[in-house]
Short mmCIF file of C-alpha atoms in Angstrom, two decimals:
data_model
loop_
_atom_site.label_atom_id
_atom_site.label_comp_id
_atom_site.label_asym_id
_atom_site.label_seq_id
_atom_site.Cartn_x
_atom_site.Cartn_y
_atom_site.Cartn_z
CA MET A 1 -24.64 -11.27 11.59
CA SER A 2 -23.41 -14.46 12.70
CA LYS A 3 -21.60 -15.15 16.12
CA ALA A 4 -18.60 -16.33 13.68
CA SER A 5 -18.66 -13.40 11.74
CA GLU A 6 -18.94 -11.25 15.15
CA ALA A 7 -16.20 -13.11 16.70
CA GLU A 8 -14.35 -12.64 13.43
CA VAL A 9 -14.69 -8.63 13.62
CA ASN A 10 -14.33 -8.33 17.31
CA PHE A 11 -11.04 -9.99 16.61
CA ILE A 12 -9.55 -7.41 14.02
CA GLN A 13 -10.92 -4.58 15.77
CA GLU A 14 -8.96 -5.63 18.63
CA GLN A 15 -5.67 -6.60 17.10
CA ILE A 16 -5.99 -3.23 14.99
CA LEU A 17 -7.46 -0.46 17.13
CA ASN A 18 -4.42 -1.46 19.62
CA ILE A 19 -1.56 -0.70 16.89
CA PRO A 20 0.94 1.48 18.57
CA LEU A 21 1.43 5.21 16.64
CA SER A 22 4.91 4.16 16.30
CA LYS A 23 3.95 2.05 13.47
CA TYR A 24 2.65 5.16 11.92
CA ARG A 25 5.65 7.49 12.70
CA ASP A 26 8.00 4.52 11.61
CA LEU A 27 6.31 4.54 8.23
CA LEU A 28 6.52 8.03 7.82
CA VAL A 29 9.97 8.52 8.93
CA GLN A 30 11.23 5.77 7.09
CA TYR A 31 9.64 6.48 3.45
CA VAL A 32 8.38 10.27 3.53
CA LEU A 33 11.27 11.97 5.33
CA PRO A 34 14.06 11.14 2.74
CA HIS A 35 11.86 13.61 0.70
CA LYS A 36 12.12 16.28 3.08
CA ALA A 37 12.07 19.40 0.39
CA LEU A 38 8.44 17.89 -0.98
CA PHE A 39 7.12 17.45 2.06
CA TRP A 40 7.81 20.96 3.62
CA ALA A 41 7.12 22.37 0.50
CA VAL A 42 3.33 20.78 0.79
CA GLY A 43 3.62 22.03 4.46
CA VAL A 44 4.14 26.08 3.21
CA LEU A 45 1.58 25.84 0.61
CA LEU A 46 -1.26 24.36 2.69
CA CYS A 47 -0.25 27.23 5.37
CA GLY A 48 -0.41 29.90 2.60
CA ASN A 49 -3.61 28.20 1.51
CA ILE A 50 -5.10 28.41 4.72
CA GLY A 51 -4.45 31.95 5.32
CA LEU A 52 -6.19 33.05 2.40
CA THR A 53 -9.29 30.92 3.20
CA LEU A 54 -9.35 32.81 6.32
CA VAL A 55 -9.02 36.31 4.33
CA ASN A 56 -11.82 35.70 1.82
CA PRO A 57 -14.57 36.09 4.05
CA GLN A 58 -13.13 39.32 5.59
CA ILE A 59 -13.15 40.78 2.21
CA LEU A 60 -16.83 39.92 1.37
CA ARG A 61 -17.97 41.48 4.41
CA HIS A 62 -16.25 44.53 3.91
CA PHE A 63 -17.53 44.53 0.05
CA ILE A 64 -21.24 44.03 1.20
CA ASP A 65 -21.01 46.86 4.32
CA THR A 66 -19.68 49.11 1.83
CA ALA A 67 -22.17 48.73 -0.90
CA ARG A 68 -24.75 49.05 1.81
CA SER A 69 -23.63 52.35 3.24
CA GLY A 70 -23.34 54.11 -0.46
CA GLY A 71 -19.38 53.55 -0.68
CA ALA A 72 -17.64 54.82 -3.60
CA LEU A 73 -17.80 52.69 -6.60
CA SER A 74 -13.89 52.43 -7.02
CA GLU A 75 -13.48 51.05 -3.61
CA LEU A 76 -15.92 48.27 -4.55
CA THR A 77 -14.30 47.82 -7.65
CA TRP A 78 -10.59 47.26 -6.15
CA THR A 79 -12.42 45.26 -3.18
CA ALA A 80 -13.55 42.88 -5.86
CA LEU A 81 -10.50 42.78 -8.05
CA PHE A 82 -8.57 41.90 -4.59
CA TYR A 83 -11.07 39.00 -3.82
CA VAL A 84 -10.71 37.52 -6.98
CA ALA A 85 -6.91 37.71 -7.01
CA VAL A 86 -7.36 36.00 -3.30
CA ALA A 87 -9.87 33.36 -4.79
CA LEU A 88 -7.26 32.63 -7.76
CA GLY A 89 -4.40 32.73 -5.55
CA THR A 90 -6.07 30.05 -2.77
CA SER A 91 -6.83 27.65 -6.02
CA LEU A 92 -3.59 28.11 -7.47
CA LEU A 93 -1.89 26.88 -3.65
CA ALA A 94 -4.46 24.11 -3.42
CA ILE A 95 -3.65 22.73 -6.61
CA SER A 96 0.42 22.87 -6.14
CA ALA A 97 -0.14 21.09 -2.50
CA ARG A 98 -2.16 18.80 -4.45
CA TYR A 99 0.17 18.17 -7.09
CA ILE A 100 3.37 18.02 -5.11
CA SER A 101 1.38 15.99 -2.38
CA GLU A 102 0.64 13.39 -4.77
CA LYS A 103 4.10 13.01 -6.00
CA LEU A 104 5.26 12.54 -2.38
CA GLY A 105 3.02 10.01 -2.07
CA TRP A 106 4.16 7.68 -4.89
CA LEU A 107 7.67 8.27 -4.10
CA ALA A 108 7.32 7.00 -0.79
CA THR A 109 4.65 3.90 -1.77
CA ASN A 110 7.00 3.18 -4.57
CA SER A 111 10.18 2.52 -1.93
CA LEU A 112 7.93 1.11 0.18
CA ARG A 113 6.79 -1.57 -2.57
CA GLU A 114 10.66 -2.22 -3.33
CA ASP A 115 11.73 -3.15 0.28
CA LEU A 116 8.47 -5.20 0.39
CA ALA A 117 9.37 -7.12 -2.84
CA THR A 118 12.92 -7.59 -1.74
CA HIS A 119 11.81 -8.91 1.52
CA CYS A 120 9.45 -11.52 -0.16
CA LEU A 121 11.88 -12.76 -2.61
CA LYS A 122 14.54 -13.52 0.40
CA LEU A 123 11.75 -15.76 2.05
CA ASP A 124 12.15 -19.30 1.37
CA MET A 125 10.08 -21.32 -0.38
CA SER A 126 7.83 -22.75 2.08
CA PHE A 127 6.35 -19.44 2.53
CA HIS A 128 5.94 -18.74 -1.00
CA ASN A 129 4.30 -22.39 -1.57
CA LYS A 130 1.63 -21.07 1.00
CA ARG A 131 0.38 -18.28 -0.83
CA THR A 132 -0.86 -17.80 -4.40
CA PRO A 133 1.06 -15.00 -6.56
CA GLY A 134 -2.49 -13.55 -6.67
CA GLU A 135 -2.57 -13.11 -3.02
CA MET A 136 1.32 -11.54 -3.08
CA ILE A 137 0.32 -9.12 -5.65
CA GLU A 138 -3.00 -8.21 -3.46
CA ARG A 139 -0.05 -7.56 -0.77
CA LEU A 140 2.86 -5.78 -2.58
CA ASP A 141 0.17 -3.21 -4.61
CA GLY A 142 -3.31 -3.09 -3.31
CA ASP A 143 -1.91 -2.73 0.40
CA VAL A 144 0.83 -0.17 -0.73
CA ALA A 145 -1.62 1.51 -2.84
CA ASN A 146 -4.24 2.08 0.35
CA LEU A 147 -1.00 3.58 2.14
CA ALA A 148 -0.49 6.53 -0.84
CA ASN A 149 -2.70 9.03 0.68
CA PHE A 150 -1.34 8.02 4.11
CA PHE A 151 1.79 8.96 3.01
CA SER A 152 1.38 12.04 0.56
CA GLN A 153 -1.59 13.97 2.38
CA PHE A 154 -2.55 12.40 5.67
CA VAL A 155 -0.13 14.07 8.36
CA MET A 156 -0.17 17.79 6.57
CA ARG A 157 -3.46 17.89 5.89
CA ILE A 158 -4.45 16.76 9.24
CA VAL A 159 -2.13 19.35 10.80
CA GLY A 160 -3.35 21.60 7.77
CA ASN A 161 -7.41 21.36 8.82
CA ILE A 162 -6.43 21.41 12.69
CA PHE A 163 -4.76 25.05 11.96
CA LEU A 164 -7.77 26.11 9.62
CA LEU A 165 -10.34 25.19 12.37
CA VAL A 166 -8.16 26.79 14.85
CA GLY A 167 -8.08 29.83 12.61
CA VAL A 168 -11.82 29.94 12.36
CA LEU A 169 -12.76 29.51 15.65
CA GLY A 170 -10.14 32.18 16.73
CA VAL A 171 -11.98 34.63 14.02
CA LEU A 172 -15.14 33.68 15.32
CA TYR A 173 -14.11 34.39 18.93
CA TRP A 174 -12.76 37.41 17.91
CA GLU A 175 -15.88 38.77 16.29
CA ASP A 176 -18.33 37.39 19.38
CA TRP A 177 -16.91 35.28 22.31
CA ARG A 178 -20.64 33.58 22.15
CA VAL A 179 -20.83 32.59 18.63
CA GLY A 180 -17.10 30.90 18.82
CA ALA A 181 -18.32 29.00 22.09
CA VAL A 182 -21.28 28.12 19.95
CA PHE A 183 -18.79 26.97 17.11
CA THR A 184 -16.20 25.45 19.53
CA VAL A 185 -18.92 22.78 21.11
CA TYR A 186 -20.54 22.29 17.49
CA SER A 187 -17.03 21.41 16.41
CA ALA A 188 -16.06 19.06 19.73
CA VAL A 189 -19.38 17.24 18.54
CA THR A 190 -19.16 16.60 15.24
CA ILE A 191 -15.71 15.32 15.65
CA GLY A 192 -16.49 13.13 18.41
CA GLY A 193 -19.29 11.23 16.31
CA LEU A 194 -17.14 10.65 13.67
CA MET A 195 -14.66 8.86 15.58
CA LEU A 196 -16.88 6.94 17.35
CA ILE A 197 -17.94 5.66 13.87
CA ARG A 198 -14.37 4.94 12.91
CA ASN A 199 -13.88 2.28 15.62
CA ILE A 200 -17.03 0.49 14.01
CA ALA A 201 -15.12 0.63 10.44
CA VAL A 202 -11.74 -0.29 10.90
CA PRO A 203 -11.99 -3.58 11.46
CA ARG A 204 -14.67 -4.29 8.52
CA TRP A 205 -12.05 -2.31 6.00
CA LYS A 206 -9.54 -5.04 7.59
CA ALA A 207 -11.83 -7.91 6.60
CA ALA A 208 -12.82 -6.60 3.22
CA ARG A 209 -8.98 -6.66 2.30
CA GLU A 210 -8.43 -10.10 3.67
CA THR A 211 -11.07 -11.63 1.20
CA SER A 212 -9.81 -9.67 -1.60
CA ALA A 213 -6.44 -11.15 -1.54
CA LYS A 214 -7.98 -14.68 -1.29
CA LEU A 215 -9.93 -13.77 -3.90
CA PHE A 216 -7.13 -12.82 -6.30
CA GLY A 217 -4.98 -15.54 -5.21
CA PHE A 218 -7.90 -17.83 -6.10
CA LEU A 219 -8.23 -16.24 -9.42
CA GLU A 220 -4.55 -16.06 -10.44
CA GLU A 221 -4.19 -19.90 -9.60
CA HIS A 222 -6.94 -21.38 -11.34
CA LEU A 223 -6.90 -18.82 -14.46
CA SER A 224 -2.98 -20.08 -14.83
CA GLY A 225 -4.56 -23.70 -14.91
CA THR A 226 -7.29 -23.25 -17.03
CA GLU A 227 -6.46 -26.27 -19.76
CA ASP A 228 -6.25 -28.71 -16.34
CA ILE A 229 -9.36 -27.65 -15.40
CA ARG A 230 -11.23 -28.35 -18.90
CA ALA A 231 -9.16 -31.29 -19.09
CA SER A 232 -10.26 -32.85 -15.56
CA GLY A 233 -13.89 -31.10 -15.85
CA ALA A 234 -14.05 -29.43 -13.05
CA VAL A 235 -15.08 -26.02 -14.15
CA ALA A 236 -18.20 -26.43 -12.59
CA TYR A 237 -16.63 -26.85 -9.49
CA ALA A 238 -14.10 -24.13 -9.81
CA MET A 239 -17.07 -21.54 -10.59
CA ASN A 240 -18.80 -22.73 -7.32
CA SER A 241 -15.60 -22.00 -5.60
CA PHE A 242 -15.35 -18.53 -7.24
CA TYR A 243 -18.66 -17.71 -6.53
CA GLY A 244 -17.99 -18.65 -2.75
CA TYR A 245 -14.90 -16.48 -2.65
CA ALA A 246 -16.75 -13.31 -4.56
CA GLY A 247 -19.60 -13.84 -2.19
CA ASP A 248 -17.42 -13.54 0.89
CA ARG A 249 -15.63 -10.73 -0.66
CA LEU A 250 -19.13 -8.87 -1.33
CA GLN A 251 -20.65 -9.61 2.05
CA LYS A 252 -17.04 -7.72 3.71
CA GLU A 253 -17.28 -5.25 1.17
CA LYS A 254 -20.52 -4.23 1.74
CA LYS A 255 -20.34 -4.52 5.63
CA ALA A 256 -17.25 -2.00 5.49
CA GLY A 257 -19.14 0.45 2.32
CA VAL A 258 -22.38 0.78 4.79
CA VAL A 259 -20.25 1.92 7.73
CA SER A 260 -18.67 4.16 5.34
CA ILE A 261 -22.09 5.69 3.71
CA VAL A 262 -22.96 6.23 7.74
CA MET A 263 -20.10 8.32 8.13
CA TRP A 264 -21.02 10.49 5.00
CA GLN A 265 -24.69 10.61 6.06
CA MET A 266 -23.42 11.86 9.33
CA THR A 267 -21.15 14.59 7.61
CA THR A 268 -24.14 15.74 5.94
CA VAL A 269 -26.26 15.90 8.79
CA PHE A 270 -23.57 17.84 10.71
CA ASN A 271 -22.84 20.19 7.95
CA THR A 272 -26.67 21.07 8.13
CA LEU A 273 -26.32 21.50 11.88
CA GLY A 274 -23.82 24.05 11.73
CA TYR A 275 -25.58 26.33 8.73
CA ILE A 276 -28.63 26.24 11.25
CA LEU A 277 -26.76 27.31 13.73
CA ALA A 278 -25.14 29.96 11.90
CA MET A 279 -28.46 30.99 10.77
CA VAL A 280 -30.02 31.72 14.22
CA ALA A 281 -26.89 33.44 15.71
CA GLY A 282 -26.73 35.75 12.77
CA TYR A 283 -30.68 36.51 13.31
CA TYR A 284 -29.94 37.28 16.87
CA MET A 285 -27.38 39.24 16.65
CA TYR A 286 -28.05 41.39 13.57
CA TYR A 287 -31.50 42.45 15.32
CA ALA A 288 -29.65 43.04 18.83
CA GLY A 289 -27.45 45.33 16.65
CA VAL A 290 -24.04 43.30 17.20
CA PHE A 291 -23.46 42.37 13.86
CA THR A 292 -23.99 43.90 10.24
CA ILE A 293 -25.06 42.42 7.41
CA GLY A 294 -21.51 41.73 5.89
CA THR A 295 -20.75 40.18 9.32
CA VAL A 296 -23.76 37.91 9.16
CA PHE A 297 -22.67 36.94 5.82
CA MET A 298 -19.34 36.15 6.96
CA ILE A 299 -20.58 34.00 10.01
CA PHE A 300 -22.50 32.17 7.29
CA TRP A 301 -19.47 31.62 5.26
CA TYR A 302 -16.84 30.62 7.89
CA THR A 303 -19.44 28.23 8.72
CA GLY A 304 -19.06 26.65 5.56
CA THR A 305 -15.32 26.90 6.07
CA LEU A 306 -15.56 25.41 9.45
CA PHE A 307 -17.01 22.24 7.80
CA ARG A 308 -14.14 21.98 5.20
CA PRO A 309 -11.68 21.10 8.24
CA LEU A 310 -14.04 18.43 9.50
CA GLU A 311 -15.14 16.99 6.04
CA GLN A 312 -11.59 16.16 5.40
CA MET A 313 -10.83 14.80 8.53
CA THR A 314 -13.75 12.73 7.75
CA ARG A 315 -11.78 11.52 4.64
CA GLN A 316 -8.65 11.26 6.36
CA MET A 317 -10.30 8.87 8.82
CA GLU A 318 -11.46 6.68 5.68
CA ASP A 319 -8.02 6.92 4.30
CA LEU A 320 -6.72 5.82 8.12
CA GLN A 321 -9.07 2.92 8.29
CA LYS A 322 -7.96 1.32 5.13
CA ALA A 323 -4.40 2.24 5.99
CA THR A 324 -4.60 0.51 9.24
CA ALA A 325 -5.98 -2.77 7.86
CA SER A 326 -3.02 -2.36 5.19
CA ILE A 327 -0.35 -1.22 7.54
CA ASP A 328 -1.33 -4.32 10.19
CA ARG A 329 -0.69 -6.56 6.78
CA ILE A 330 2.48 -4.89 5.68
CA GLU A 331 3.87 -5.41 9.60
CA GLU A 332 2.81 -9.39 9.29
CA LEU A 333 4.83 -9.44 6.15
CA TYR A 334 7.84 -7.58 7.36
CA HIS A 335 7.41 -9.41 10.33
CA THR A 336 7.97 -12.96 8.15
CA GLU A 337 11.43 -14.41 8.84
CA THR A 338 13.06 -16.88 6.38
CA ARG A 339 13.89 -20.06 7.45
CA ILE A 340 16.77 -20.11 5.22
CA VAL A 341 19.37 -18.39 7.49
CA SER A 342 22.91 -17.84 5.20
CA GLY A 343 26.40 -18.88 6.20
CA SER A 344 29.51 -16.91 6.17
CA GLU A 345 31.96 -18.95 4.26
CA ASP A 346 32.19 -16.82 0.92
CA THR A 347 34.52 -19.14 -1.18
CA PHE A 348 34.92 -22.52 -2.79
CA SER A 349 37.43 -24.45 -4.38
CA GLU A 350 38.09 -23.71 -8.18
CA GLY A 351 36.85 -25.72 -10.89
CA PRO A 352 34.40 -28.56 -10.94
CA LEU A 353 33.10 -29.32 -7.02
CA ARG A 354 31.98 -32.36 -5.60
CA VAL A 355 28.38 -33.17 -4.55
CA GLU A 356 27.59 -35.17 -1.72
CA PHE A 357 24.24 -36.42 -0.30
CA ASP A 358 25.19 -37.92 3.68
CA HIS A 359 21.92 -39.51 4.87
CA VAL A 360 19.72 -36.59 4.07
CA THR A 361 16.02 -36.88 5.11
CA PHE A 362 13.60 -34.19 3.70
CA GLY A 363 9.96 -33.44 3.32
CA TYR A 364 8.11 -30.02 2.12
CA HIS A 365 5.62 -30.86 5.61
CA ASP A 366 6.92 -32.69 8.75
CA ASP A 367 4.68 -35.29 8.70
CA GLU A 368 5.44 -36.62 5.06
CA MET A 369 8.45 -37.17 3.77
CA VAL A 370 9.94 -37.45 0.33
CA LEU A 371 13.75 -38.14 0.61
CA HIS A 372 14.80 -40.88 3.17
CA ASP A 373 17.88 -41.15 4.19
CA LEU A 374 19.46 -40.68 0.61
CA SER A 375 22.84 -40.60 0.07
CA PHE A 376 25.53 -40.92 -2.91
CA ASP A 377 28.88 -38.95 -3.33
CA LEU A 378 29.45 -37.44 -6.97
CA LYS A 379 33.13 -36.80 -8.17
CA PRO A 380 34.10 -33.99 -9.69
CA GLY A 381 33.74 -34.11 -13.70
CA ARG A 382 31.06 -36.81 -13.55
CA VAL A 383 27.78 -36.98 -14.59
CA LEU A 384 24.45 -38.35 -12.59
CA GLY A 385 21.37 -39.20 -14.17
CA LEU A 386 18.04 -39.55 -12.08
CA LEU A 387 15.33 -41.74 -13.13
CA GLY A 388 11.90 -42.26 -11.19
CA ARG A 389 8.14 -41.34 -11.22
CA THR A 390 6.67 -38.36 -10.79
CA GLY A 391 6.77 -37.04 -7.11
CA SER A 392 9.93 -38.87 -6.31
CA GLY A 393 11.87 -36.49 -5.69
CA LYS A 394 14.28 -35.57 -8.47
CA THR A 395 13.49 -32.20 -9.07
CA THR A 396 13.49 -32.03 -4.90
CA ILE A 397 17.43 -32.84 -4.86
CA THR A 398 18.07 -29.90 -7.04
CA ARG A 399 16.28 -27.36 -4.62
CA LEU A 400 17.94 -29.00 -1.72
CA LEU A 401 21.67 -28.26 -3.54
CA PHE A 402 20.29 -24.75 -4.13
CA ARG A 403 19.02 -24.23 -0.22
CA LEU A 404 15.55 -23.49 -1.42
CA TYR A 405 14.82 -25.60 1.38
CA ASP A 406 16.65 -27.05 4.24
CA ILE A 407 16.71 -30.68 5.15
CA GLN A 408 15.54 -32.38 8.19
CA GLU A 409 18.34 -34.64 8.71
CA GLY A 410 21.70 -35.23 7.30
CA HIS A 411 24.23 -33.26 5.67
CA ILE A 412 24.60 -31.55 1.89
CA ARG A 413 28.18 -30.95 0.84
CA LEU A 414 29.64 -28.74 -2.34
CA GLY A 415 33.25 -28.95 -2.94
CA GLY A 416 33.73 -30.63 0.73
CA MET A 417 31.90 -27.87 2.62
CA ASP A 418 28.65 -28.43 4.05
CA ILE A 419 26.16 -25.87 2.29
CA LYS A 420 25.06 -24.48 5.15
CA ALA A 421 27.94 -22.86 6.16
CA ALA A 422 28.16 -20.96 2.74
CA GLU A 423 26.58 -17.45 1.95
CA LEU A 424 23.51 -17.78 -0.23
CA ASP A 425 24.70 -15.82 -3.14
CA VAL A 426 27.86 -17.64 -3.36
CA LEU A 427 26.54 -20.82 -3.23
CA ARG A 428 23.81 -20.47 -5.88
CA HIS A 429 26.66 -18.68 -7.93
CA ARG A 430 28.28 -21.80 -8.41
CA ILE A 431 25.26 -23.72 -9.26
CA GLY A 432 23.54 -23.85 -12.64
CA MET A 433 20.14 -25.15 -13.01
CA VAL A 434 17.68 -25.50 -15.98
CA THR A 435 14.18 -25.58 -15.01
CA GLN A 436 11.46 -27.55 -16.90
CA THR A 437 9.37 -24.56 -16.93
CA VAL A 438 10.69 -21.84 -19.45
CA GLN A 439 9.85 -18.11 -17.88
CA LEU A 440 9.99 -15.47 -20.51
CA PHE A 441 9.92 -11.92 -19.29
CA ARG A 442 8.93 -9.20 -20.72
CA GLY A 443 11.74 -7.31 -22.22
CA THR A 444 14.67 -7.73 -24.86
CA VAL A 445 16.07 -10.94 -25.98
CA ARG A 446 19.24 -9.44 -24.41
CA GLU A 447 17.64 -8.98 -21.11
CA ASN A 448 15.72 -12.20 -20.89
CA LEU A 449 19.51 -13.94 -21.57
CA THR A 450 21.11 -12.03 -19.23
CA PHE A 451 18.38 -11.77 -16.91
CA PHE A 452 18.81 -7.51 -16.65
CA ASP A 453 22.29 -7.86 -16.09
CA PRO A 454 23.72 -4.69 -18.00
CA THR A 455 27.32 -5.89 -17.12
CA VAL A 456 27.61 -9.03 -19.41
CA PRO A 457 28.72 -7.85 -22.70
CA ASP A 458 27.19 -9.01 -25.97
CA ASP A 459 30.39 -10.81 -27.16
CA ARG A 460 29.89 -13.20 -24.11
CA ILE A 461 26.06 -13.92 -25.45
CA MET A 462 27.05 -14.22 -28.65
CA ASP A 463 29.37 -17.04 -28.03
CA VAL A 464 26.94 -19.06 -25.60
CA ILE A 465 24.08 -18.72 -28.87
CA GLY A 466 26.87 -19.96 -30.96
CA GLU A 467 27.95 -22.82 -28.72
CA VAL A 468 24.05 -23.79 -28.35
CA GLY A 469 23.31 -23.51 -32.27
CA LEU A 470 20.84 -20.90 -32.24
CA ASP A 471 22.96 -18.73 -34.57
CA ASP A 472 20.37 -18.57 -37.60
CA TRP A 473 17.35 -18.02 -34.87
CA LEU A 474 18.98 -15.16 -33.76
CA LYS A 475 19.58 -14.06 -37.39
CA SER A 476 15.87 -14.24 -38.41
CA LEU A 477 14.68 -12.16 -35.56
CA PRO A 478 14.32 -8.44 -36.75
CA LYS A 479 16.38 -6.70 -34.35
CA GLY A 480 18.66 -9.01 -33.17
CA LEU A 481 19.49 -9.11 -29.19
CA ASP A 482 17.57 -5.80 -29.05
CA THR A 483 14.05 -7.76 -30.22
CA GLU A 484 11.43 -7.29 -27.48
CA LEU A 485 9.79 -10.53 -26.25
CA GLU A 486 6.70 -10.46 -24.51
CA SER A 487 5.74 -13.19 -21.55
#
């Protein structure tokens, strides 16, 4: 690894591993606890599953020892049937818990997506100009998707697996304290080894998520500009850039993937070690006359059961690695504040409004001004046409009137009121803008014309269509206002 890559990973590791637990807690409280019924249902089902899991080996021990001692066939039959019933109950509880936890995860993540999307829509255009739509999709969907397992399973499964671990060790101590002590040490060593790997894996998953967002942003930007790229003969340049982004993502994903593979290989090693300990302990205890064959088999079975919580904790750690990287990026997005602060005035005068630009200076970047000391006074009811070359600031004037950006110097007034003093929603409700880019949304003609506002009556829509002379066009559509359009 290069020195630059090492420095990047070390920086990311320092940032992520210092994330306070309050961030996890706050997310759970905000998005999971509103669904308390589902949350506690998962907990009850997992507890029931753990209880039956601990009972099953006891039934098998009884069956084996009864068979070896020449017990009655009826007793063996009833024991077998009881074992089958418990096994079916265990599976049913596990399936039910998984179903409800997945539902809980989707409800929580969908709420988070909604809040993030709303937050981003309220940010000023300078924020969106610095980020491509592809990058934002990766933030709002990819990062949130990584939290699905965290929301739906992490807490309950971690707590459930701790209870299962304690339950198995408790049974082993009950059988013989020496066996219990051996497997307590074994569990501690296994968990410690997996935790060491986690500290290496977390920053690499963070780096992988960052490169993935950059790649998606590049793809969205260049695919939407395919025509211009071909016309200017820039296909080779675009492809070279694509190879760079894709190669960077490949390297980061490989590093993160290798660490994950190491985790799973360690899991296999520790699993094998557990069975070796079980066989050795069973052998000595049986020949010492302490254990029966049924008890030896039970110990062997409990070893596999003991490894289940350790293995699932490893999976949850992998989910936690991805969730930690995503939480960091989501927190960063949440803490991004808009530069456009809404005013408090909620009314304008009725009728046409006067528009004043008073010595306005503005630039999208502080070192490059687009408008220099611009002033004009547009009286109510008058029409003003703006002519100029591309990039001279015609569209910029409209954006400033909407307060999509704030000016560096001067004042803009609407109806005599400085637009910075007005509430943003009220201001934008009094201004209409027709952009030079036509955007259709996936939905009906009615939904596209009303921007999905169901309160607009059809009579009003038909009046507007008649005013612009589109009656014949509407009649030609198979379902009129209910005709589906595709974006």
